[in-house]
Amino acid sequence: MQPPSHFRYDMMSQGIFVDPMVATSRIKAIAERLTPRRSNFDLIRLGAPADGGYLVPADLENLKACFSPGVDTFATFETDLLAHGIGSHLADYSVDKVPDGLAALSFTKKFIGANTSGDHISLHDWVNQYEPDSRDNELLLQMDVEGAEYETLLACPSSTLNKFRIMVIEFHAVESWGHGDFLNIVEATFIKLLNTHFVVHSHPNNAMGLVDMNGFVAPRIFELTLLSRNRSALGGIAPTPHPLDFPNVRNMPNLNWLQCWVPRVSG
């Protein structure tokens, strides 16, 4: 039996928002576009064999710096980058300093977001503050900003995104992709990213488990590694999982793309 037409508004008056879920075909279309592809570079792991470690293309030569918004109590990724001669700029309003033992290029006590105001700074302004003379493909981005990644990337000019040869981004709130208004933002974010970069690796984060969106099962958090289209030809589909993948949280059930969202396209 269909609810009466005023049901949705009655629920809103009680503090509950009810909306139909989008067609799963739209979510599957995003998954297909995010299929990891082969590049001219092997993948290497930087950071711990757990949360905080990521796979990146072995294309680190002549990178000037890494921008790493979202600071934890450890920084194994940034520490490994230093071994390659690449320092990191860090930013996070929720902490007061960089992790112990890390010699960072800078620390900005602000959140990264869409605009520069109050306790937030935009990615564009942050890059221009510390690496104003950087050119295309001279920087690396490693971003884990707990859901602010969509607005941050959409607001960032493509000219700034082009400066990042490699981008490692953790995407959150996949369970909200079922809402049409939020999915519009998600689609726009990935269209923008894939205009300049392509996905070379993806990894489901097992910290928050899976979500079933009307038969489309996906991790609530996942990580993407993207490489500039100017650095490598787009190759065939990359095998998943990668031998260097490890679960983010060791005492929780592991996830892999074969159990849930399996992004595949032809060609």
PDB file of C-alpha atoms in Angstrom:
ATOM      1  CA  MET A   1       0.000   0.000   0.000  1.00  0.00           C
ATOM      2  CA  GLN A   2       1.382   3.409  -0.977  1.00  0.00           C
ATOM      3  CA  PRO A   3       1.668   5.984   1.824  1.00  0.00           C
ATOM      4  CA  PRO A   4      -0.502   9.088   1.482  1.00  0.00           C
ATOM      5  CA  SER A   5       1.046  11.990  -0.415  1.00  0.00           C
ATOM      6  CA  HIS A   6       1.511  13.999   2.793  1.00  0.00           C
ATOM      7  CA  PHE A   7       3.439  11.178   4.532  1.00  0.00           C
ATOM      8  CA  ARG A   8       6.867  12.651   3.687  1.00  0.00           C
ATOM      9  CA  TYR A   9       5.967  16.053   5.112  1.00  0.00           C
ATOM     10  CA  ASP A  10       4.393  14.570   8.223  1.00  0.00           C
ATOM     11  CA  MET A  11       7.668  12.764   8.903  1.00  0.00           C
ATOM     12  CA  MET A  12       9.656  15.960   8.377  1.00  0.00           C
ATOM     13  CA  SER A  13       7.578  17.655  11.078  1.00  0.00           C
ATOM     14  CA  GLN A  14       8.812  14.928  13.427  1.00  0.00           C
ATOM     15  CA  GLY A  15      12.454  15.480  12.478  1.00  0.00           C
ATOM     16  CA  ILE A  16      12.646  12.555  10.037  1.00  0.00           C
ATOM     17  CA  PHE A  17      13.543  13.101   6.372  1.00  0.00           C
ATOM     18  CA  VAL A  18      12.223  10.431   3.997  1.00  0.00           C
ATOM     19  CA  ASP A  19      13.063  10.383   0.308  1.00  0.00           C
ATOM     20  CA  PRO A  20      13.033   7.659  -2.359  1.00  0.00           C
ATOM     21  CA  MET A  21      16.422   6.171  -3.198  1.00  0.00           C
ATOM     22  CA  VAL A  22      17.899   6.864  -6.625  1.00  0.00           C
ATOM     23  CA  ALA A  23      17.992   4.142  -9.254  1.00  0.00           C
ATOM     24  CA  THR A  24      20.917   1.840  -8.541  1.00  0.00           C
ATOM     25  CA  SER A  25      21.894   2.142 -12.206  1.00  0.00           C
ATOM     26  CA  ARG A  26      23.209   5.649 -11.466  1.00  0.00           C
ATOM     27  CA  ILE A  27      25.402   4.358  -8.636  1.00  0.00           C
ATOM     28  CA  LYS A  28      26.639   1.452 -10.757  1.00  0.00           C
ATOM     29  CA  ALA A  29      27.579   3.917 -13.497  1.00  0.00           C
ATOM     30  CA  ILE A  30      29.864   5.713 -11.039  1.00  0.00           C
ATOM     31  CA  ALA A  31      31.427   2.410  -9.994  1.00  0.00           C
ATOM     32  CA  GLU A  32      32.200   1.606 -13.611  1.00  0.00           C
ATOM     33  CA  ARG A  33      33.872   4.966 -14.166  1.00  0.00           C
ATOM     34  CA  LEU A  34      36.079   4.373 -11.121  1.00  0.00           C
ATOM     35  CA  THR A  35      37.443   1.061 -12.370  1.00  0.00           C
ATOM     36  CA  PRO A  36      41.225   1.010 -11.772  1.00  0.00           C
ATOM     37  CA  ARG A  37      43.243   0.996 -14.986  1.00  0.00           C
ATOM     38  CA  ARG A  38      46.818  -0.003 -15.695  1.00  0.00           C
ATOM     39  CA  SER A  39      49.416   2.715 -16.164  1.00  0.00           C
ATOM     40  CA  ASN A  40      53.059   2.777 -17.242  1.00  0.00           C
ATOM     41  CA  PHE A  41      54.136   2.600 -13.597  1.00  0.00           C
ATOM     42  CA  ASP A  42      54.070  -0.223 -11.070  1.00  0.00           C
ATOM     43  CA  LEU A  43      52.323   0.480  -7.785  1.00  0.00           C
ATOM     44  CA  ILE A  44      54.316   0.751  -4.569  1.00  0.00           C
ATOM     45  CA  ARG A  45      53.076   1.012  -0.996  1.00  0.00           C
ATOM     46  CA  LEU A  46      53.876   4.030   1.135  1.00  0.00           C
ATOM     47  CA  GLY A  47      52.977   3.857   4.803  1.00  0.00           C
ATOM     48  CA  ALA A  48      52.004   1.072   7.151  1.00  0.00           C
ATOM     49  CA  PRO A  49      50.451  -2.241   6.037  1.00  0.00           C
ATOM     50  CA  ALA A  50      47.212  -0.997   7.636  1.00  0.00           C
ATOM     51  CA  ASP A  51      45.302   2.262   7.957  1.00  0.00           C
ATOM     52  CA  GLY A  52      47.408   5.204   6.806  1.00  0.00           C
ATOM     53  CA  GLY A  53      49.223   3.240   4.094  1.00  0.00           C
ATOM     54  CA  TYR A  54      48.362   3.707   0.418  1.00  0.00           C
ATOM     55  CA  LEU A  55      49.386   2.429  -2.995  1.00  0.00           C
ATOM     56  CA  VAL A  56      50.793   4.973  -5.442  1.00  0.00           C
ATOM     57  CA  PRO A  57      52.432   4.751  -8.879  1.00  0.00           C
ATOM     58  CA  ALA A  58      56.214   4.546  -8.801  1.00  0.00           C
ATOM     59  CA  ASP A  59      56.359   7.976 -10.442  1.00  0.00           C
ATOM     60  CA  LEU A  60      57.789  10.084  -7.633  1.00  0.00           C
ATOM     61  CA  GLU A  61      60.813  11.622  -9.324  1.00  0.00           C
ATOM     62  CA  ASN A  62      60.956  15.436  -9.187  1.00  0.00           C
ATOM     63  CA  LEU A  63      57.851  15.804  -7.036  1.00  0.00           C
ATOM     64  CA  LYS A  64      58.244  19.020  -5.027  1.00  0.00           C
ATOM     65  CA  ALA A  65      55.902  18.330  -2.113  1.00  0.00           C
ATOM     66  CA  CYS A  66      52.903  16.473  -0.761  1.00  0.00           C
ATOM     67  CA  PHE A  67      49.792  18.210   0.561  1.00  0.00           C
ATOM     68  CA  SER A  68      48.217  16.074   3.254  1.00  0.00           C
ATOM     69  CA  PRO A  69      45.005  17.417   4.824  1.00  0.00           C
ATOM     70  CA  GLY A  70      43.647  15.376   7.711  1.00  0.00           C
ATOM     71  CA  VAL A  71      46.205  14.672  10.448  1.00  0.00           C
ATOM     72  CA  ASP A  72      46.237  11.569  12.619  1.00  0.00           C
ATOM     73  CA  THR A  73      48.434  10.573  15.542  1.00  0.00           C
ATOM     74  CA  PHE A  74      50.735   8.766  13.098  1.00  0.00           C
ATOM     75  CA  ALA A  75      52.093   9.692   9.682  1.00  0.00           C
ATOM     76  CA  THR A  76      53.619   6.591   8.127  1.00  0.00           C
ATOM     77  CA  PHE A  77      52.724   7.702   4.588  1.00  0.00           C
ATOM     78  CA  GLU A  78      54.440  11.077   4.964  1.00  0.00           C
ATOM     79  CA  THR A  79      57.404   9.430   6.699  1.00  0.00           C
ATOM     80  CA  ASP A  80      57.926   7.061   3.770  1.00  0.00           C
ATOM     81  CA  LEU A  81      57.638   9.990   1.360  1.00  0.00           C
ATOM     82  CA  LEU A  82      60.501  11.682   3.192  1.00  0.00           C
ATOM     83  CA  ALA A  83      62.662   8.660   2.376  1.00  0.00           C
ATOM     84  CA  HIS A  84      62.062   9.573  -1.277  1.00  0.00           C
ATOM     85  CA  GLY A  85      63.059  13.175  -0.615  1.00  0.00           C
ATOM     86  CA  ILE A  86      59.474  14.512  -0.624  1.00  0.00           C
ATOM     87  CA  GLY A  87      58.304  16.633   2.294  1.00  0.00           C
ATOM     88  CA  SER A  88      54.683  17.242   3.289  1.00  0.00           C
ATOM     89  CA  HIS A  89      52.454  20.187   4.115  1.00  0.00           C
ATOM     90  CA  LEU A  90      49.852  19.166   6.715  1.00  0.00           C
ATOM     91  CA  ALA A  91      46.561  20.794   7.715  1.00  0.00           C
ATOM     92  CA  ASP A  92      43.900  19.992  10.293  1.00  0.00           C
ATOM     93  CA  TYR A  93      42.011  22.232  12.711  1.00  0.00           C
ATOM     94  CA  SER A  94      41.235  19.356  15.096  1.00  0.00           C
ATOM     95  CA  VAL A  95      44.881  18.846  16.150  1.00  0.00           C
ATOM     96  CA  ASP A  96      47.560  21.230  17.405  1.00  0.00           C
ATOM     97  CA  LYS A  97      50.680  19.840  15.771  1.00  0.00           C
ATOM     98  CA  VAL A  98      52.114  17.266  13.410  1.00  0.00           C
ATOM     99  CA  PRO A  99      52.589  13.698  14.653  1.00  0.00           C
ATOM    100  CA  ASP A 100      55.669  13.105  16.774  1.00  0.00           C
ATOM    101  CA  GLY A 101      58.746  12.203  14.797  1.00  0.00           C
ATOM    102  CA  LEU A 102      57.647  13.789  11.499  1.00  0.00           C
ATOM    103  CA  ALA A 103      59.548  16.744  10.100  1.00  0.00           C
ATOM    104  CA  ALA A 104      56.820  18.431   8.059  1.00  0.00           C
ATOM    105  CA  LEU A 105      57.330  21.301   5.622  1.00  0.00           C
ATOM    106  CA  SER A 106      54.472  23.178   7.307  1.00  0.00           C
ATOM    107  CA  PHE A 107      51.434  22.742   9.517  1.00  0.00           C
ATOM    108  CA  THR A 108      48.232  24.742   9.067  1.00  0.00           C
ATOM    109  CA  LYS A 109      45.699  24.592  11.891  1.00  0.00           C
ATOM    110  CA  LYS A 110      42.655  24.735   9.633  1.00  0.00           C
ATOM    111  CA  PHE A 111      40.212  22.331   8.037  1.00  0.00           C
ATOM    112  CA  ILE A 112      40.352  21.971   4.264  1.00  0.00           C
ATOM    113  CA  GLY A 113      37.040  22.861   2.649  1.00  0.00           C
ATOM    114  CA  ALA A 114      35.274  24.653  -0.173  1.00  0.00           C
ATOM    115  CA  ASN A 115      36.114  28.191   0.995  1.00  0.00           C
ATOM    116  CA  THR A 116      38.646  30.090   3.029  1.00  0.00           C
ATOM    117  CA  SER A 117      36.827  31.457   6.071  1.00  0.00           C
ATOM    118  CA  GLY A 118      37.288  31.138   9.818  1.00  0.00           C
ATOM    119  CA  ASP A 119      38.753  27.745  10.659  1.00  0.00           C
ATOM    120  CA  HIS A 120      38.658  26.563   7.006  1.00  0.00           C
ATOM    121  CA  ILE A 121      40.968  27.082   4.048  1.00  0.00           C
ATOM    122  CA  SER A 122      40.343  26.044   0.459  1.00  0.00           C
ATOM    123  CA  LEU A 123      42.701  23.617  -1.246  1.00  0.00           C
ATOM    124  CA  HIS A 124      43.485  26.262  -3.870  1.00  0.00           C
ATOM    125  CA  ASP A 125      44.455  28.886  -1.287  1.00  0.00           C
ATOM    126  CA  TRP A 126      46.463  26.382   0.738  1.00  0.00           C
ATOM    127  CA  VAL A 127      48.520  25.302  -2.285  1.00  0.00           C
ATOM    128  CA  ASN A 128      49.091  28.914  -3.338  1.00  0.00           C
ATOM    129  CA  GLN A 129      50.227  29.810   0.165  1.00  0.00           C
ATOM    130  CA  TYR A 130      53.005  27.215   0.368  1.00  0.00           C
ATOM    131  CA  GLU A 131      53.850  26.213  -3.223  1.00  0.00           C
ATOM    132  CA  PRO A 132      52.823  29.241  -5.310  1.00  0.00           C
ATOM    133  CA  ASP A 133      55.349  28.499  -8.070  1.00  0.00           C
ATOM    134  CA  SER A 134      54.448  24.833  -8.498  1.00  0.00           C
ATOM    135  CA  ARG A 135      53.629  23.684 -12.005  1.00  0.00           C
ATOM    136  CA  ASP A 136      51.502  20.892 -13.401  1.00  0.00           C
ATOM    137  CA  ASN A 137      52.387  17.396 -12.117  1.00  0.00           C
ATOM    138  CA  GLU A 138      54.835  18.654  -9.470  1.00  0.00           C
ATOM    139  CA  LEU A 139      52.755  17.892  -6.350  1.00  0.00           C
ATOM    140  CA  LEU A 140      51.088  14.963  -4.596  1.00  0.00           C
ATOM    141  CA  LEU A 141      47.794  15.070  -2.698  1.00  0.00           C
ATOM    142  CA  GLN A 142      46.920  12.653   0.105  1.00  0.00           C
ATOM    143  CA  MET A 143      43.518  13.637   1.495  1.00  0.00           C
ATOM    144  CA  ASP A 144      41.432  12.115   4.283  1.00  0.00           C
ATOM    145  CA  VAL A 145      39.017  14.813   5.449  1.00  0.00           C
ATOM    146  CA  GLU A 146      36.087  12.749   6.732  1.00  0.00           C
ATOM    147  CA  GLY A 147      33.501  13.596   4.076  1.00  0.00           C
ATOM    148  CA  ALA A 148      34.581  17.133   3.120  1.00  0.00           C
ATOM    149  CA  GLU A 149      36.400  15.774   0.077  1.00  0.00           C
ATOM    150  CA  TYR A 150      33.453  16.271  -2.286  1.00  0.00           C
ATOM    151  CA  GLU A 151      32.955  19.983  -1.629  1.00  0.00           C
ATOM    152  CA  THR A 152      36.714  20.561  -1.448  1.00  0.00           C
ATOM    153  CA  LEU A 153      37.379  19.035  -4.852  1.00  0.00           C
ATOM    154  CA  LEU A 154      34.375  20.615  -6.552  1.00  0.00           C
ATOM    155  CA  ALA A 155      35.398  24.082  -5.369  1.00  0.00           C
ATOM    156  CA  CYS A 156      39.040  23.640  -6.389  1.00  0.00           C
ATOM    157  CA  PRO A 157      39.947  25.035  -9.826  1.00  0.00           C
ATOM    158  CA  SER A 158      41.094  22.435 -12.332  1.00  0.00           C
ATOM    159  CA  SER A 159      44.273  24.468 -12.792  1.00  0.00           C
ATOM    160  CA  THR A 160      45.145  23.647  -9.171  1.00  0.00           C
ATOM    161  CA  LEU A 161      44.150  19.988  -9.456  1.00  0.00           C
ATOM    162  CA  ASN A 162      46.448  19.748 -12.493  1.00  0.00           C
ATOM    163  CA  LYS A 163      49.378  20.493 -10.214  1.00  0.00           C
ATOM    164  CA  PHE A 164      48.867  17.124  -8.499  1.00  0.00           C
ATOM    165  CA  ARG A 165      50.578  14.337 -10.410  1.00  0.00           C
ATOM    166  CA  ILE A 166      49.196  11.772  -7.975  1.00  0.00           C
ATOM    167  CA  MET A 167      46.115  12.052  -5.777  1.00  0.00           C
ATOM    168  CA  VAL A 168      45.265   9.616  -2.988  1.00  0.00           C
ATOM    169  CA  ILE A 169      41.798  10.379  -1.656  1.00  0.00           C
ATOM    170  CA  GLU A 170      39.598   8.618   0.873  1.00  0.00           C
ATOM    171  CA  PHE A 171      35.899   8.915   0.030  1.00  0.00           C
ATOM    172  CA  HIS A 172      33.273   8.727   2.753  1.00  0.00           C
ATOM    173  CA  ALA A 173      29.489   8.609   3.135  1.00  0.00           C
ATOM    174  CA  VAL A 174      28.876   6.095   0.345  1.00  0.00           C
ATOM    175  CA  GLU A 175      25.610   5.231   2.110  1.00  0.00           C
ATOM    176  CA  SER A 176      24.417   8.748   1.208  1.00  0.00           C
ATOM    177  CA  TRP A 177      24.910   8.134  -2.505  1.00  0.00           C
ATOM    178  CA  GLY A 178      21.366   6.768  -2.502  1.00  0.00           C
ATOM    179  CA  HIS A 179      20.020  10.291  -2.010  1.00  0.00           C
ATOM    180  CA  GLY A 180      19.551  12.093  -5.316  1.00  0.00           C
ATOM    181  CA  ASP A 181      20.778  15.526  -4.221  1.00  0.00           C
ATOM    182  CA  PHE A 182      23.939  14.095  -2.679  1.00  0.00           C
ATOM    183  CA  LEU A 183      24.550  11.844  -5.671  1.00  0.00           C
ATOM    184  CA  ASN A 184      24.460  14.901  -7.938  1.00  0.00           C
ATOM    185  CA  ILE A 185      27.429  16.246  -5.969  1.00  0.00           C
ATOM    186  CA  VAL A 186      29.200  12.877  -6.100  1.00  0.00           C
ATOM    187  CA  GLU A 187      28.748  12.583  -9.863  1.00  0.00           C
ATOM    188  CA  ALA A 188      30.016  16.115 -10.432  1.00  0.00           C
ATOM    189  CA  THR A 189      33.059  15.431  -8.241  1.00  0.00           C
ATOM    190  CA  PHE A 190      34.135  12.359 -10.166  1.00  0.00           C
ATOM    191  CA  ILE A 191      33.433  13.895 -13.573  1.00  0.00           C
ATOM    192  CA  LYS A 192      35.757  16.730 -12.612  1.00  0.00           C
ATOM    193  CA  LEU A 193      38.497  14.432 -11.297  1.00  0.00           C
ATOM    194  CA  LEU A 194      38.401  12.102 -14.274  1.00  0.00           C
ATOM    195  CA  ASN A 195      38.796  14.964 -16.707  1.00  0.00           C
ATOM    196  CA  THR A 196      42.395  15.368 -15.560  1.00  0.00           C
ATOM    197  CA  HIS A 197      43.279  12.062 -13.874  1.00  0.00           C
ATOM    198  CA  PHE A 198      42.417   8.386 -14.077  1.00  0.00           C
ATOM    199  CA  VAL A 199      42.083   5.776 -11.363  1.00  0.00           C
ATOM    200  CA  VAL A 200      45.031   3.396 -10.989  1.00  0.00           C
ATOM    201  CA  HIS A 201      44.010   1.791  -7.691  1.00  0.00           C
ATOM    202  CA  SER A 202      41.008   1.460  -5.416  1.00  0.00           C
ATOM    203  CA  HIS A 203      40.721  -0.122  -2.000  1.00  0.00           C
ATOM    204  CA  PRO A 204      37.688  -0.673   0.244  1.00  0.00           C
ATOM    205  CA  ASN A 205      38.259   0.525   3.804  1.00  0.00           C
ATOM    206  CA  ASN A 206      36.898  -2.104   6.198  1.00  0.00           C
ATOM    207  CA  ALA A 207      36.551   0.289   9.164  1.00  0.00           C
ATOM    208  CA  MET A 208      32.836   0.966   8.605  1.00  0.00           C
ATOM    209  CA  GLY A 209      31.716  -2.221   6.854  1.00  0.00           C
ATOM    210  CA  LEU A 210      29.290  -2.508   3.948  1.00  0.00           C
ATOM    211  CA  VAL A 211      26.034  -0.845   2.976  1.00  0.00           C
ATOM    212  CA  ASP A 212      23.323  -2.429   0.802  1.00  0.00           C
ATOM    213  CA  MET A 213      21.608   0.147  -1.391  1.00  0.00           C
ATOM    214  CA  ASN A 214      18.761  -1.802  -2.966  1.00  0.00           C
ATOM    215  CA  GLY A 215      21.035  -4.619  -4.059  1.00  0.00           C
ATOM    216  CA  PHE A 216      24.131  -2.532  -4.754  1.00  0.00           C
ATOM    217  CA  VAL A 217      26.537  -3.529  -1.977  1.00  0.00           C
ATOM    218  CA  ALA A 218      29.462  -1.209  -1.340  1.00  0.00           C
ATOM    219  CA  PRO A 219      31.931  -0.239   1.388  1.00  0.00           C
ATOM    220  CA  ARG A 220      30.905   2.892   3.262  1.00  0.00           C
ATOM    221  CA  ILE A 221      34.480   4.200   2.839  1.00  0.00           C
ATOM    222  CA  PHE A 222      36.938   3.549   0.031  1.00  0.00           C
ATOM    223  CA  GLU A 223      40.296   4.877  -1.152  1.00  0.00           C
ATOM    224  CA  LEU A 224      41.246   5.924  -4.664  1.00  0.00           C
ATOM    225  CA  THR A 225      44.657   6.556  -6.168  1.00  0.00           C
ATOM    226  CA  LEU A 226      44.603   8.730  -9.281  1.00  0.00           C
ATOM    227  CA  LEU A 227      47.368   9.569 -11.747  1.00  0.00           C
ATOM    228  CA  SER A 228      47.531  12.548 -14.097  1.00  0.00           C
ATOM    229  CA  ARG A 229      46.489  11.667 -17.636  1.00  0.00           C
ATOM    230  CA  ASN A 230      49.583  13.547 -18.824  1.00  0.00           C
ATOM    231  CA  ARG A 231      51.896  11.054 -17.115  1.00  0.00           C
ATOM    232  CA  SER A 232      50.734   7.766 -18.584  1.00  0.00           C
ATOM    233  CA  ALA A 233      48.569   6.168 -21.224  1.00  0.00           C
ATOM    234  CA  LEU A 234      45.262   4.718 -20.076  1.00  0.00           C
ATOM    235  CA  GLY A 235      45.696   0.942 -20.031  1.00  0.00           C
ATOM    236  CA  GLY A 236      43.471  -2.076 -19.521  1.00  0.00           C
ATOM    237  CA  ILE A 237      41.692  -2.971 -16.299  1.00  0.00           C
ATOM    238  CA  ALA A 238      44.015  -3.432 -13.327  1.00  0.00           C
ATOM    239  CA  PRO A 239      43.585  -6.602 -11.238  1.00  0.00           C
ATOM    240  CA  THR A 240      41.957  -6.232  -7.834  1.00  0.00           C
ATOM    241  CA  PRO A 241      42.816  -6.740  -5.081  1.00  0.00           C
ATOM    242  CA  HIS A 242      46.474  -5.784  -5.447  1.00  0.00           C
ATOM    243  CA  PRO A 243      49.108  -7.963  -3.694  1.00  0.00           C
ATOM    244  CA  LEU A 244      50.159  -4.934  -1.613  1.00  0.00           C
ATOM    245  CA  ASP A 245      46.639  -4.341  -0.259  1.00  0.00           C
ATOM    246  CA  PHE A 246      46.055  -4.823   3.460  1.00  0.00           C
ATOM    247  CA  PRO A 247      42.923  -4.334   5.596  1.00  0.00           C
ATOM    248  CA  ASN A 248      42.780  -0.915   7.218  1.00  0.00           C
ATOM    249  CA  VAL A 249      41.680  -2.369  10.559  1.00  0.00           C
ATOM    250  CA  ARG A 250      43.194  -5.734  11.363  1.00  0.00           C
ATOM    251  CA  ASN A 251      40.674  -6.885  13.972  1.00  0.00           C
ATOM    252  CA  MET A 252      37.667  -6.352  11.680  1.00  0.00           C
ATOM    253  CA  PRO A 253      36.468  -8.472   8.738  1.00  0.00           C
ATOM    254  CA  ASN A 254      38.445  -7.768   5.589  1.00  0.00           C
ATOM    255  CA  LEU A 255      36.691  -6.467   2.483  1.00  0.00           C
ATOM    256  CA  ASN A 256      37.584  -6.722  -1.149  1.00  0.00           C
ATOM    257  CA  TRP A 257      35.876  -5.700  -4.330  1.00  0.00           C
ATOM    258  CA  LEU A 258      35.016  -9.320  -5.152  1.00  0.00           C
ATOM    259  CA  GLN A 259      32.665  -9.399  -2.144  1.00  0.00           C
ATOM    260  CA  CYS A 260      30.751  -6.270  -2.989  1.00  0.00           C
ATOM    261  CA  TRP A 261      31.028  -3.457  -5.507  1.00  0.00           C
ATOM    262  CA  VAL A 262      32.981  -4.893  -8.425  1.00  0.00           C
ATOM    263  CA  PRO A 263      33.656  -1.983 -10.780  1.00  0.00           C
ATOM    264  CA  ARG A 264      34.080  -3.407 -14.268  1.00  0.00           C
ATOM    265  CA  VAL A 265      33.861  -1.924 -17.716  1.00  0.00           C
ATOM    266  CA  SER A 266      34.512  -3.325 -21.141  1.00  0.00           C
ATOM    267  CA  GLY A 267      37.786  -2.708 -22.880  1.00  0.00           C
TER     268      GLY A 267
END
